[in-house]
CSV table of C-alpha atoms in Angstrom, one decimal:
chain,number,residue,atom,x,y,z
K,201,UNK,CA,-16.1,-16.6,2.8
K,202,UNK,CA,-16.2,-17.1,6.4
K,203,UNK,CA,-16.3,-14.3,8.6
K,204,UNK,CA,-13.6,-13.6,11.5
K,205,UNK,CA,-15.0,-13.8,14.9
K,206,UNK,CA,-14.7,-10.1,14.9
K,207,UNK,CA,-16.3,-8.8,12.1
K,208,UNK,CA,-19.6,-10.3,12.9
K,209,UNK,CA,-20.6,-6.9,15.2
K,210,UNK,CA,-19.3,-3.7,12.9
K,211,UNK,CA,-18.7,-1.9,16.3
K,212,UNK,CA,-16.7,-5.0,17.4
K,213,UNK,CA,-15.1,-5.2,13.7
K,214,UNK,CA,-14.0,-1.0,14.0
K,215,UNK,CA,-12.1,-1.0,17.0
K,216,UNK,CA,-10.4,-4.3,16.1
K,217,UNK,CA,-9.2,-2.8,12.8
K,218,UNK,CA,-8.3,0.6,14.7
K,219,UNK,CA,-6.4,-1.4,17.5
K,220,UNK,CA,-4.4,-3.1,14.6
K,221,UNK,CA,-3.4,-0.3,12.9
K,222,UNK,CA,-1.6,1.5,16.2
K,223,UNK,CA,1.8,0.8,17.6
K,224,UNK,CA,2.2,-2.0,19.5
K,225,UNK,CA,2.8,-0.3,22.8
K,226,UNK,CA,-1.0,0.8,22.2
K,227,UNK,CA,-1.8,-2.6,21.7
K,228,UNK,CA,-0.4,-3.9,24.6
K,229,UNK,CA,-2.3,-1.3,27.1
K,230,UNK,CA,-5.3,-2.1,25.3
K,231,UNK,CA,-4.8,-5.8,26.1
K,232,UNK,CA,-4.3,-4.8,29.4
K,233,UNK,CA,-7.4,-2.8,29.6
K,234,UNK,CA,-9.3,-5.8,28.3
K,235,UNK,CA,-8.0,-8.5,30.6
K,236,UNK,CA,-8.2,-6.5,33.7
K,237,UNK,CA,-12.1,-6.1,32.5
K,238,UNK,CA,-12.8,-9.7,32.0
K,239,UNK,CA,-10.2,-11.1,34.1
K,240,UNK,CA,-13.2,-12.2,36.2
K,241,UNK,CA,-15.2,-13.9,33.7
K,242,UNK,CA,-14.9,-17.8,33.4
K,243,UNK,CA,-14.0,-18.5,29.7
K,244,UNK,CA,-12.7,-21.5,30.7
K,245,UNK,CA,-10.5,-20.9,27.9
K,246,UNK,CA,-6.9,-23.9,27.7
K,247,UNK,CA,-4.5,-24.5,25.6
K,248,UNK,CA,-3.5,-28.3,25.5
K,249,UNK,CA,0.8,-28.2,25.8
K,250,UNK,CA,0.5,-29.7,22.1
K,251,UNK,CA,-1.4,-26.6,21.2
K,252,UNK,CA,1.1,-24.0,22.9
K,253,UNK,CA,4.2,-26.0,21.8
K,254,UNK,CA,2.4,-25.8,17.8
K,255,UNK,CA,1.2,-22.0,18.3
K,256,UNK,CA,1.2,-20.6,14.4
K,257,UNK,CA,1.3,-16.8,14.7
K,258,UNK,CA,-0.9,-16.5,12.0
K,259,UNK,CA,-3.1,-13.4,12.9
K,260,UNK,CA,-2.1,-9.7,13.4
K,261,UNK,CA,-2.4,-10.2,17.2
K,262,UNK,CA,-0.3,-13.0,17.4
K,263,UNK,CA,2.7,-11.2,17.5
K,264,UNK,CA,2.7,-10.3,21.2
K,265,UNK,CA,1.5,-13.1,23.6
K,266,UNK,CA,-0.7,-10.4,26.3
K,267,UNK,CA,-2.6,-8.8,23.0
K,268,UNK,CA,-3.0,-12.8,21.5
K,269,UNK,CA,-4.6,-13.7,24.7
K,270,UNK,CA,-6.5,-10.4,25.4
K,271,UNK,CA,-7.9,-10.9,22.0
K,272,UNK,CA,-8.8,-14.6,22.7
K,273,UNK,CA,-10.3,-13.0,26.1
K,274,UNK,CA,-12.5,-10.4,24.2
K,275,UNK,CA,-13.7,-13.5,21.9
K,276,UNK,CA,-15.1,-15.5,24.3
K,277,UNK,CA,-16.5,-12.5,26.0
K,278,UNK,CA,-20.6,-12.3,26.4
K,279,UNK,CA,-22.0,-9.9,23.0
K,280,UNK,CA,-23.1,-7.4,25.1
K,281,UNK,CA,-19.8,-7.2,26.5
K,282,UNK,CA,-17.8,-7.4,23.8
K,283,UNK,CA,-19.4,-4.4,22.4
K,284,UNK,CA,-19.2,-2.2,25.4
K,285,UNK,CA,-15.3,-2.9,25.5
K,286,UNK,CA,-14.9,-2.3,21.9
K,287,UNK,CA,-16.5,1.1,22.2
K,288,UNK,CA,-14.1,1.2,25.4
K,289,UNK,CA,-10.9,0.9,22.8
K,290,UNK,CA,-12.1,2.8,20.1
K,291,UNK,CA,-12.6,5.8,22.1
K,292,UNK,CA,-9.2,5.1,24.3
K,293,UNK,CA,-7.4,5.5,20.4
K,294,UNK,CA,-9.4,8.3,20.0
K,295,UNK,CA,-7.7,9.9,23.4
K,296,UNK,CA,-4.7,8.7,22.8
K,297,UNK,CA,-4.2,9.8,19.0
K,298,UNK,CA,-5.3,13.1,19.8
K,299,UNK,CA,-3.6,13.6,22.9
K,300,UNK,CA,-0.3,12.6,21.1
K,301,UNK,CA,-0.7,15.0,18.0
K,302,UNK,CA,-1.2,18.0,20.3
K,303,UNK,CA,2.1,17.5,22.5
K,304,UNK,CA,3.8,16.6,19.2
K,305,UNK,CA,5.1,13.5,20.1
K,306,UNK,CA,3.7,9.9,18.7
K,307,UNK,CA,5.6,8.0,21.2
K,308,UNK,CA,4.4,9.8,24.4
K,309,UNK,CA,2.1,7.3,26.5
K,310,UNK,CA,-0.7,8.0,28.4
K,311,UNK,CA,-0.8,7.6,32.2
C-alpha cells in the first residue's frame, strides 16, 4: 500500500490527522499559519490551467482551496521544516481545544 506524503514522519502524520478532525474554521487559520511560514520558500509549485480546470477534490483538504494549497505548501516543504510546523499545529489545537472547553463555547476563535 503506498503511503501518503504525510504519514511518512509520525509527527508530520499526528498533526495532519488532528487538523482533519477540527472544524474547518480551524483548518483555515492553520492554513494560514502555514503559508505565512513558508510563503518565502520557492516550491516552485504550478498548476497547468488543464490541471486547475480538472481539480478532483479527492482528499480531506480539498474541500477549501487556502487549506488544499497550504497542505500542498507543507508538502513540498524541507523535512526539517515540515516537522517543526507540524509540531506548530498540533500544539495550536492543543490551545485552541482547551481554550474553547473552558469558556464553554466550541465556536469561539482565537485571536
Amino acid at each position: 500500500m503506498k503511503k501518503r506524503w504525510y504519514d511518512i514522519d509520525p509527527v508530520v502524520s499526528t498533526a495532519i490527522a488532528k487538523l482533519e478532525q477540527t472544524e474547518e474554521y480551524i483548518q483555515v487559520r492553520c492554513a494560514d499559519f502555514i503559508i505565512d511560514k513558508l510563503k518565502d520558500i520557492d516550491f516552485n509549485i504550478e498548476m497547468s490551467l488543464d490541471d486547475q480546470y480538472n481539480y478532483i477534490m479527492r482528499r480531506w483538504y480539498d474541500k477549501n482551496i487556502k487549506v488544499s494549497h497550504a497542505m500542498e505548501y507543507l508538502r513540498n516543504a524541507p523535512i526539517d521544516l515540515r516537522k517543526e510546523l507540524a509540531l506548530e499545529i498540533i500544539d495550536f489545537i492543543k490551545e485552541y481545544t482547551d481554550y474553547a472547553e473552558n469558556s464553554g463555547n466550541d465556536s469561539i476563535y482565537l485571536s
